CSV table of N, CA and C in Angstrom, one decimal:
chain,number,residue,atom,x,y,z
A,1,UNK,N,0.9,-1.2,0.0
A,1,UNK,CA,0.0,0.0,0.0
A,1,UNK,C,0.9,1.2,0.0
A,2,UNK,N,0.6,2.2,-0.7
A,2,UNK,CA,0.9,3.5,-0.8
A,2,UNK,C,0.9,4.0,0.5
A,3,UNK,N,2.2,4.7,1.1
A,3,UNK,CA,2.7,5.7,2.1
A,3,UNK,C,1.5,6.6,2.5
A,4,UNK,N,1.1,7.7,1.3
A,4,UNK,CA,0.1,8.2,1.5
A,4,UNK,C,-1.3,8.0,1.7
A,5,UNK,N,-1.5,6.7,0.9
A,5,UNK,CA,-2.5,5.6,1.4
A,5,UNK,C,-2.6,5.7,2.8
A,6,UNK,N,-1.8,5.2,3.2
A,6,UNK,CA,-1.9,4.3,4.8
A,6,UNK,C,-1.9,5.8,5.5
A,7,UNK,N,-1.1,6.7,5.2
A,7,UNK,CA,-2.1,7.7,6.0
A,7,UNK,C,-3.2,8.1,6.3
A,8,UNK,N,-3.8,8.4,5.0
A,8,UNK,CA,-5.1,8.8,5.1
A,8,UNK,C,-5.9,7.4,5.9
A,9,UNK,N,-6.2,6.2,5.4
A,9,UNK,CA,-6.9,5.6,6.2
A,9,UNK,C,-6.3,5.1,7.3
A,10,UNK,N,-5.5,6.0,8.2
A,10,UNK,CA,-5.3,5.9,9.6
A,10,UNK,C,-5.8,7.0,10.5
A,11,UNK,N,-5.6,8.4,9.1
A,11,UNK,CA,-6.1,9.4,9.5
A,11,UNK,C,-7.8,9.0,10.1
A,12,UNK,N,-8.1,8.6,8.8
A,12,UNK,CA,-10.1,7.9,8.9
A,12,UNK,C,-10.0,7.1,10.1
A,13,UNK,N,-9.2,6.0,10.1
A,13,UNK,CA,-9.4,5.2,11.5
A,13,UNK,C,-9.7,6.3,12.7
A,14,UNK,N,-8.7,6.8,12.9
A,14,UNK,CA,-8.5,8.5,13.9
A,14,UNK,C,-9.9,8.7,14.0
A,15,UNK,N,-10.6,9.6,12.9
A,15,UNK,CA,-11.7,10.5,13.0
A,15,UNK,C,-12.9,9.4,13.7
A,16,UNK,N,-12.7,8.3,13.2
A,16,UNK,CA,-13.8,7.2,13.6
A,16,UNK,C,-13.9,7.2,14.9
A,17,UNK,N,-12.5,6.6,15.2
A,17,UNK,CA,-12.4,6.4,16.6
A,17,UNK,C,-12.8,7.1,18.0
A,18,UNK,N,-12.4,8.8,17.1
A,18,UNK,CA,-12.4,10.1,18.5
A,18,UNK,C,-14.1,10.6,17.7
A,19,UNK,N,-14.8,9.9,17.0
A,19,UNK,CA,-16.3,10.1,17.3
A,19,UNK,C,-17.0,9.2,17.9
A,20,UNK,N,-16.6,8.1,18.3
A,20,UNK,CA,-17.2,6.9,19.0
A,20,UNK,C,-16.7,7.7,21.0
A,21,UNK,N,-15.3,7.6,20.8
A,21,UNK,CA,-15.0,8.5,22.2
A,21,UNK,C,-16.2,9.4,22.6
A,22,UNK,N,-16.4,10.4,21.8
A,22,UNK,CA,-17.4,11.5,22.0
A,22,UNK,C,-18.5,11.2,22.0
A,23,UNK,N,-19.1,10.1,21.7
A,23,UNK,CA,-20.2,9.9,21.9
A,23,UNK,C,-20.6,8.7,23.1
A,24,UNK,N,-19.4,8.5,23.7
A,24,UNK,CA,-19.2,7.5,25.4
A,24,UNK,C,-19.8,8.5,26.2
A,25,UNK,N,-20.9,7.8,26.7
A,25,UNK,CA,-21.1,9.0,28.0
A,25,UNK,C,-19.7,9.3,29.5
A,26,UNK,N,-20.2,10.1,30.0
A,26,UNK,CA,-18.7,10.3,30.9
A,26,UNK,C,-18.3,9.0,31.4
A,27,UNK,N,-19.7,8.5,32.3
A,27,UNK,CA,-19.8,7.4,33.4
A,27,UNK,C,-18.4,6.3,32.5
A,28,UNK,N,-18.6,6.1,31.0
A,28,UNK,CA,-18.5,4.9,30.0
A,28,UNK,C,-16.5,5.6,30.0
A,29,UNK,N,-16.9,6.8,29.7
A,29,UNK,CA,-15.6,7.2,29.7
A,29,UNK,C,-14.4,7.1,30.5
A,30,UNK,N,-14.9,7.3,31.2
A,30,UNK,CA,-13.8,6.9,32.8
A,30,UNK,C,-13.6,5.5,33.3
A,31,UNK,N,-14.5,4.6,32.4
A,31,UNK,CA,-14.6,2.9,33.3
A,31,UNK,C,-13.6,2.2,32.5
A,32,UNK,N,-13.2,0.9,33.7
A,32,UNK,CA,-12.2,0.7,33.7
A,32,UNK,C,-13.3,-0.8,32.2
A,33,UNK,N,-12.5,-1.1,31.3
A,33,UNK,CA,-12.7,-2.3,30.3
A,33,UNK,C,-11.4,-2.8,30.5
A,34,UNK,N,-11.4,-4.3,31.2
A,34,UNK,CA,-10.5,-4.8,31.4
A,34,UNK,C,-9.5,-4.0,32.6
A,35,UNK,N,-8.1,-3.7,31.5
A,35,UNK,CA,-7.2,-2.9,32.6
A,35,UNK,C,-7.4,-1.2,32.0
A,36,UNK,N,-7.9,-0.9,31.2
A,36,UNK,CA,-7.7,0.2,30.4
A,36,UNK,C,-9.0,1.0,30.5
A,37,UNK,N,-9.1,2.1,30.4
A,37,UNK,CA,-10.3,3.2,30.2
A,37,UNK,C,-10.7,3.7,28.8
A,38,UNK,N,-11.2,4.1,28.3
A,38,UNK,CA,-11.8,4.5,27.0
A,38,UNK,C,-10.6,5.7,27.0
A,39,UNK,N,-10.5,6.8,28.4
A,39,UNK,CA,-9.4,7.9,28.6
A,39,UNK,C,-7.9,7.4,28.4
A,40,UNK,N,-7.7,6.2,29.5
A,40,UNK,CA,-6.4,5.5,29.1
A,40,UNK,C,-5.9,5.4,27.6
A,41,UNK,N,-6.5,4.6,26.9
A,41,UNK,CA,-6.9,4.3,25.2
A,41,UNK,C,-6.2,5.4,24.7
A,42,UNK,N,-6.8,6.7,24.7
A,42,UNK,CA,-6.7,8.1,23.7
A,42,UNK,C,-5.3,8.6,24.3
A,43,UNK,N,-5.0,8.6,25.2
A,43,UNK,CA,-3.5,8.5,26.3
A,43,UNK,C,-2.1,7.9,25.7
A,44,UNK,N,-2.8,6.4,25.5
A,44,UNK,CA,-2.0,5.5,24.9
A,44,UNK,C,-1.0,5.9,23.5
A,45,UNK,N,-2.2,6.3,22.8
A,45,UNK,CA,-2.4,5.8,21.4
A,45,UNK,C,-1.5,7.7,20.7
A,46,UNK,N,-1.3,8.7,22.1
A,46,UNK,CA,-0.9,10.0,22.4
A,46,UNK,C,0.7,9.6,22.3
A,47,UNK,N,0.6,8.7,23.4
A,47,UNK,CA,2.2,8.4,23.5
A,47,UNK,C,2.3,7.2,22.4
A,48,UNK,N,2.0,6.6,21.3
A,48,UNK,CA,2.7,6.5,20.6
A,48,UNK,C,2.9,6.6,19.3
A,49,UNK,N,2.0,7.2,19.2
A,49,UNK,CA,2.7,8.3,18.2
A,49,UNK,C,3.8,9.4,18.4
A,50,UNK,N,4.4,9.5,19.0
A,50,UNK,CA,5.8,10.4,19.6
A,50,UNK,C,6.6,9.6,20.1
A,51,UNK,N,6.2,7.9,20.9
A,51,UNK,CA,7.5,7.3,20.5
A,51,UNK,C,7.6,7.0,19.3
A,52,UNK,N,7.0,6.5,18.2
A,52,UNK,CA,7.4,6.0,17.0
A,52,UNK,C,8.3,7.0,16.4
A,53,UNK,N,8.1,8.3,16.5
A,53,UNK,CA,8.7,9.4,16.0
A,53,UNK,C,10.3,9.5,16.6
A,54,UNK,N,10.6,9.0,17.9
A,54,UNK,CA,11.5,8.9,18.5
A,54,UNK,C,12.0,7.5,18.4
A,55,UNK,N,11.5,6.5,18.2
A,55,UNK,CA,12.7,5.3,17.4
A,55,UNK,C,13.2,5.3,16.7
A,56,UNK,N,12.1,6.3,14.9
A,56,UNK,CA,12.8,6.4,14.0
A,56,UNK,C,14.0,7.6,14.0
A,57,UNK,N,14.2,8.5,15.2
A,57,UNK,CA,15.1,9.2,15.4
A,57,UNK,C,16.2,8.5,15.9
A,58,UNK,N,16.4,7.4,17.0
A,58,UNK,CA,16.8,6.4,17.3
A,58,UNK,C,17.9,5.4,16.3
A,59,UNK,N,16.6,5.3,15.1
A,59,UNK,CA,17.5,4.2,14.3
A,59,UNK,C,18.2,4.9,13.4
A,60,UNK,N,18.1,6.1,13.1
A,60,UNK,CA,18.5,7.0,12.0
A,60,UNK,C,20.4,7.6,12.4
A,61,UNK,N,20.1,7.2,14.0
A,61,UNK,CA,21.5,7.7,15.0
A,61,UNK,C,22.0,6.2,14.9
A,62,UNK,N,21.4,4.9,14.2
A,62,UNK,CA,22.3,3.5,14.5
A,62,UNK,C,22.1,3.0,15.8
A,63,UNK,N,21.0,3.3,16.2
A,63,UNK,CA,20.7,3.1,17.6
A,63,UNK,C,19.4,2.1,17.8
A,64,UNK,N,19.0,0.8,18.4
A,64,UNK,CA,17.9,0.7,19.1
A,64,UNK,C,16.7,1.3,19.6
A,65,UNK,N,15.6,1.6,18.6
A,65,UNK,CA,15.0,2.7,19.7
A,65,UNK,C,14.5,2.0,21.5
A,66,UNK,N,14.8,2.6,22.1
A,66,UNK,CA,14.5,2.6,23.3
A,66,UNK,C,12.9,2.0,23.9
A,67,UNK,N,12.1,2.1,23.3
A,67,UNK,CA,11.1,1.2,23.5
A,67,UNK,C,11.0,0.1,23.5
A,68,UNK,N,12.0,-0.2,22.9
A,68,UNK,CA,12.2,-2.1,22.4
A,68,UNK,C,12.6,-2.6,23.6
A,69,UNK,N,13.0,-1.6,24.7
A,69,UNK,CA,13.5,-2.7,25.8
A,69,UNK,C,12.4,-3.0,26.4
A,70,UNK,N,11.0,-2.4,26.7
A,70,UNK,CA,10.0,-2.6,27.3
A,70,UNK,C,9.1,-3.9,26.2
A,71,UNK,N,9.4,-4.3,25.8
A,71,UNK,CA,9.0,-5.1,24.8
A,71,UNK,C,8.7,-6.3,25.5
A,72,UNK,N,10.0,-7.0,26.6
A,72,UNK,CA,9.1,-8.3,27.2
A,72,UNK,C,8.6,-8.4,28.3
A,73,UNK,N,7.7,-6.7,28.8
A,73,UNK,CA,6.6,-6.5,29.3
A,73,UNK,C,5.7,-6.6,28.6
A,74,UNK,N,5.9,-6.8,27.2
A,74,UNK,CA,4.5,-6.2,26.1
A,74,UNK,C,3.9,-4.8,26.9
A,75,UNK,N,5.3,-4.1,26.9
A,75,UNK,CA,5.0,-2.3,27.0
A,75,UNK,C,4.4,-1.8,27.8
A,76,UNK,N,4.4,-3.1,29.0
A,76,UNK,CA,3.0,-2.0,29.9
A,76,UNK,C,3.8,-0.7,30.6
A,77,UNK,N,5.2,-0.7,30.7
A,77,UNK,CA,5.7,0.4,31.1
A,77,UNK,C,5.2,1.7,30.6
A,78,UNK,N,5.7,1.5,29.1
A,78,UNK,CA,5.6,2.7,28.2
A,78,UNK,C,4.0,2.6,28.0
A,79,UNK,N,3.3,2.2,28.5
A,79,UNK,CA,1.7,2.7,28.4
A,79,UNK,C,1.3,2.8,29.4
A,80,UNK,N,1.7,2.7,30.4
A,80,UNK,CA,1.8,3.5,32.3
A,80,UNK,C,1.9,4.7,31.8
A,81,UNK,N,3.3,5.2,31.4
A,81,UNK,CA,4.1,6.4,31.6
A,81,UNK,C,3.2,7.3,30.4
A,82,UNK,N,2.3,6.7,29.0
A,82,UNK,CA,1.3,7.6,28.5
A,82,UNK,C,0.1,8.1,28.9
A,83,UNK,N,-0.3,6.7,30.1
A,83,UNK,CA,-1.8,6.9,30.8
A,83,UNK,C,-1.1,8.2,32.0
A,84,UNK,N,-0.2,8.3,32.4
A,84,UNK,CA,0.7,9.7,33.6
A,84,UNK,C,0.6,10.7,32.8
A,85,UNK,N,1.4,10.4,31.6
A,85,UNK,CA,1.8,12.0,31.0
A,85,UNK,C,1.1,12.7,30.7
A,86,UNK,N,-0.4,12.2,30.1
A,86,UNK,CA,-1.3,12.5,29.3
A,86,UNK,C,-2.4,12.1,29.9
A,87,UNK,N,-2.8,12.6,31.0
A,87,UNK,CA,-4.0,12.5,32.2
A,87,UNK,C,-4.7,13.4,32.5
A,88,UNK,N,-5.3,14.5,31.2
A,88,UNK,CA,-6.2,15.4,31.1
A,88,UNK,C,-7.1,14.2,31.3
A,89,UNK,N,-8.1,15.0,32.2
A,89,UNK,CA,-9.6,14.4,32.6
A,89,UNK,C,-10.7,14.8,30.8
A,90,UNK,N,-9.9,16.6,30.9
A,90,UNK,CA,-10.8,17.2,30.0
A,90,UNK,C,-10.9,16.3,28.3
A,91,UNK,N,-11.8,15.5,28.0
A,91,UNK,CA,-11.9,14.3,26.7
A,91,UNK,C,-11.8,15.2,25.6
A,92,UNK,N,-12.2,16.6,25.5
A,92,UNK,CA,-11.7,17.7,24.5
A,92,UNK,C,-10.4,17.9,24.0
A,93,UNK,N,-9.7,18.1,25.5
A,93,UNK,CA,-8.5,18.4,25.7
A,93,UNK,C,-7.1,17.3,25.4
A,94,UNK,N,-8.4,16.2,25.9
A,94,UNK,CA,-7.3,15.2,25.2
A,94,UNK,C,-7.0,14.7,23.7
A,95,UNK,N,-8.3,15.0,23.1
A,95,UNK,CA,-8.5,14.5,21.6
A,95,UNK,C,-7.6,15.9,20.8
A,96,UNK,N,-7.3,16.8,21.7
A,96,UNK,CA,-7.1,17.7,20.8
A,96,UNK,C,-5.5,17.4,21.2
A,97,UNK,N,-5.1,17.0,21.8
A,97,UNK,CA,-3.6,16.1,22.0
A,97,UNK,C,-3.0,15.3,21.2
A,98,UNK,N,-4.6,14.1,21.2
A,98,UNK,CA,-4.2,13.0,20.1
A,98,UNK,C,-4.2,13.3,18.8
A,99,UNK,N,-4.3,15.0,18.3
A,99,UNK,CA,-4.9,15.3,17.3
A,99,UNK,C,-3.6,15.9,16.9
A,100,UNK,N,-2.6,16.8,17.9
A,100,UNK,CA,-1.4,17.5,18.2
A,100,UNK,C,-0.4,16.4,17.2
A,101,UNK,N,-0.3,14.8,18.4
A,101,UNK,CA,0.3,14.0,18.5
A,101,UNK,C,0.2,13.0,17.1
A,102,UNK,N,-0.9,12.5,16.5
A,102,UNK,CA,-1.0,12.8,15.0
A,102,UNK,C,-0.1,13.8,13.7
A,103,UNK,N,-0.3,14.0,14.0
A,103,UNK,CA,-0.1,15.8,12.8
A,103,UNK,C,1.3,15.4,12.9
A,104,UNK,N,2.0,15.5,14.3
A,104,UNK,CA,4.0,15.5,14.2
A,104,UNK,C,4.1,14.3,14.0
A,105,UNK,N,3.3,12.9,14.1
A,105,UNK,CA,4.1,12.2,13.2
A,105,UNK,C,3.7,12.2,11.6
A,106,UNK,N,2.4,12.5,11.2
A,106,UNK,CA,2.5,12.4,9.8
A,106,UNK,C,3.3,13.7,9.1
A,107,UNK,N,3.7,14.6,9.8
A,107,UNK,CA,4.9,15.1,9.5
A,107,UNK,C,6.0,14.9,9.0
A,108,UNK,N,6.1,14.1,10.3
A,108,UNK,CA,7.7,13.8,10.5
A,108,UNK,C,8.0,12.3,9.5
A,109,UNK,N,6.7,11.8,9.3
A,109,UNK,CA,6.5,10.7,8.1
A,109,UNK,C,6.9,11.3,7.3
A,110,UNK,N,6.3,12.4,6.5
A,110,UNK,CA,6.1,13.0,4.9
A,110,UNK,C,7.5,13.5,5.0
A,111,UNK,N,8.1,14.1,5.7
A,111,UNK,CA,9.5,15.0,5.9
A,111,UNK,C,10.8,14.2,5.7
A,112,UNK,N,10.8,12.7,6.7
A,112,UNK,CA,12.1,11.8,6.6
A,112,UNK,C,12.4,11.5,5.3
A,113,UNK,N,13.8,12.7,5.6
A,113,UNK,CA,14.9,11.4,4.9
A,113,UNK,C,16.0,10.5,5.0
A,114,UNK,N,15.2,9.1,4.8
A,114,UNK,CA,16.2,8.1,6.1
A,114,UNK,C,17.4,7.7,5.2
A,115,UNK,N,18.3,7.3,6.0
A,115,UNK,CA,19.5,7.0,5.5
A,115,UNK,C,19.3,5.5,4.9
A,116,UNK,N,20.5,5.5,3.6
A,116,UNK,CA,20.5,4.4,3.1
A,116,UNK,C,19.8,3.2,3.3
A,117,UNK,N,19.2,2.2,2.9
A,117,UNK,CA,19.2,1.2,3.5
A,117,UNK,C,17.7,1.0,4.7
A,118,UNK,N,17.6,2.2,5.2
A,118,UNK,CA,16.7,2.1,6.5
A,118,UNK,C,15.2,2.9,6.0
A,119,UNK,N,14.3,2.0,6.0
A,119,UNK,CA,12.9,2.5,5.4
A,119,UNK,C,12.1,3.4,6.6
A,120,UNK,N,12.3,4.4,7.1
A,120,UNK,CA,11.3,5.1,8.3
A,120,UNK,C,9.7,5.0,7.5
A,121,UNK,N,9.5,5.4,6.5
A,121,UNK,CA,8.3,5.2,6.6
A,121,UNK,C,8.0,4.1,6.8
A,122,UNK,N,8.1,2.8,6.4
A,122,UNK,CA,7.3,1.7,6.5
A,122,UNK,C,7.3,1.6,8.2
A,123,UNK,N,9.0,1.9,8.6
A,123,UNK,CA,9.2,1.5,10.4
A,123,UNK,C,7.2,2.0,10.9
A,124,UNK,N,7.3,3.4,10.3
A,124,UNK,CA,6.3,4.2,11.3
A,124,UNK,C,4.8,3.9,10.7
A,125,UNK,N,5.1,3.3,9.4
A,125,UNK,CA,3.7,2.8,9.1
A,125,UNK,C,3.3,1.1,9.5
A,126,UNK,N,4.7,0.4,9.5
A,126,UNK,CA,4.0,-0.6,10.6
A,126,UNK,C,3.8,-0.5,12.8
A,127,UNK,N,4.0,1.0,12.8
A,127,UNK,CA,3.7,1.1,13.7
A,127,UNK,C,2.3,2.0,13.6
A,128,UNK,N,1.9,2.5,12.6
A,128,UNK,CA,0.8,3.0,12.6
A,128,UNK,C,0.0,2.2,12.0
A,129,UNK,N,0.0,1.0,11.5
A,129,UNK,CA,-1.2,-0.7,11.5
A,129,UNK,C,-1.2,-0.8,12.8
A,130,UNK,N,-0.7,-1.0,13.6
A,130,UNK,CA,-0.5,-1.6,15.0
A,130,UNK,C,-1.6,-0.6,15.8
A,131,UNK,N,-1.3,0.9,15.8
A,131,UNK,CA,-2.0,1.8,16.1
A,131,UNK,C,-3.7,1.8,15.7
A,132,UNK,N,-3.7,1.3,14.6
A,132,UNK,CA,-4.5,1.4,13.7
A,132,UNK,C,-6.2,0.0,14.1
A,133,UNK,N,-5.2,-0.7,14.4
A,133,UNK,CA,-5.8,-2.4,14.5
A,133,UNK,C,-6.5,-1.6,16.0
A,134,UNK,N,-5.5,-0.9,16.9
A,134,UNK,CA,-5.9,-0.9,18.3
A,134,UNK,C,-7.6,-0.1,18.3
A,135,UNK,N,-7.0,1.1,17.3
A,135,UNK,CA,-8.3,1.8,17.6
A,135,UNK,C,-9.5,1.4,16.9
A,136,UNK,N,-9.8,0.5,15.8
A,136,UNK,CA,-10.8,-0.3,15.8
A,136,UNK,C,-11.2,-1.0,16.8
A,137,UNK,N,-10.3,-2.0,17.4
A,137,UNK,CA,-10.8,-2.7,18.4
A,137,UNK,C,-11.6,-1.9,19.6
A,138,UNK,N,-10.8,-0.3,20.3
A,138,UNK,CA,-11.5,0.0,20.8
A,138,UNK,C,-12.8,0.8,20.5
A,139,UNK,N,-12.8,1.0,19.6
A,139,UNK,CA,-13.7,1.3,18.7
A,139,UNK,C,-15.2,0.9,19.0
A,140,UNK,N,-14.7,-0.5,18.3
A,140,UNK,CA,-15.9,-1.3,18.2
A,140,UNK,C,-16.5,-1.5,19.9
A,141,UNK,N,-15.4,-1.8,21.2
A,141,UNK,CA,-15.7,-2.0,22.0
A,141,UNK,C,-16.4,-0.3,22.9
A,142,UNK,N,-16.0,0.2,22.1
A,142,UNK,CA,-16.9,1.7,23.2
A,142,UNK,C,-18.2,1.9,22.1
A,143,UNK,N,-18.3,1.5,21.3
A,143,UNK,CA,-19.7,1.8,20.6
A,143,UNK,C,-20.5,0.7,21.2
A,144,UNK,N,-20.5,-0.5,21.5
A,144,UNK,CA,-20.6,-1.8,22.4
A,144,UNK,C,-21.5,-1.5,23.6
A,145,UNK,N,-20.2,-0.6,24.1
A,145,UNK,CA,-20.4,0.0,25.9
A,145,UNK,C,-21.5,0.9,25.4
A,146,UNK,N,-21.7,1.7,24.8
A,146,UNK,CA,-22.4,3.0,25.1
A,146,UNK,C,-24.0,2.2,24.2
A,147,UNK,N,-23.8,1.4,23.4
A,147,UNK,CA,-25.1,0.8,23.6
A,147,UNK,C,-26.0,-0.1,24.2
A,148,UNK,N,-25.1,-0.5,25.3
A,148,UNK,CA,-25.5,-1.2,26.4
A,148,UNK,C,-26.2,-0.2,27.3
């Protein structure tokens, strides 16, 4: 799939996703599904888009990005430290974060240019499938909630 492709329908995934958010009532918004909150979720999905942006700065220096070490937690660190950093209550205030946090990576997507050999786009577009799969799923499960 086309680079530009995969943006736009991640962008669409995005819009989907932070209209299902908005239409969770608060109670739905704040509850815990599983280990995670509908708020945790938009938190998450905040911090990683700005790590991806920072591994492929990472590998560009010949370096490991740094997330990889939380890898055989399956990340619950680095999705701690997004549900902390990014702990507006205000669901406006956060969408307009994940909206911030968006934008600098499909920036910094459209802008790289990676050294020889090293594809940043695909790096950050198979990190934005990953991203992508998540917010479907919660998707589907907060439209679920709020019609229960």
């Amino acid at each position: 799939m086309h680079p530009t492709k995969q943006l736009k329908d991640l962008e669409e995934a995005l819009d989907r996703f932070k209209v299902c958010i908005r239409l969770l009532p608060e109670t739905v918004f704040a509850a815990r599904m599983d280990d995670w909150t509908p708020r945790d979720v938009v938190a998450h999905l905040i911090g990683w888009n700005r790590y991806t942006i920072e591994g492929c700065h990472e590998i560009l220096e010949d370096r490991k990005p740094q997330y990889l070490g939380d890898a055989v937690n399956d990340f619950s660190n680095l999705n701690a430290q997004s549900v902390q950093r990014y702990s507006c209550e205000d669901r406006e205030g956060l969408l307009a974060e994940l909206d911030n946090s968006f934008n600098e990576l499909r920036a910094y997507l459209a802008a790289v240019d990676p050294a020889p050999g090293i594809d940043l786009v695909q790096i950050g577009h198979c990190s934005m499938e990953i991203i992508s799969t998540q917010i479907t799923g919660v998707s589907g499960q907060g439209r679920r909630r709020a019609e229960d």
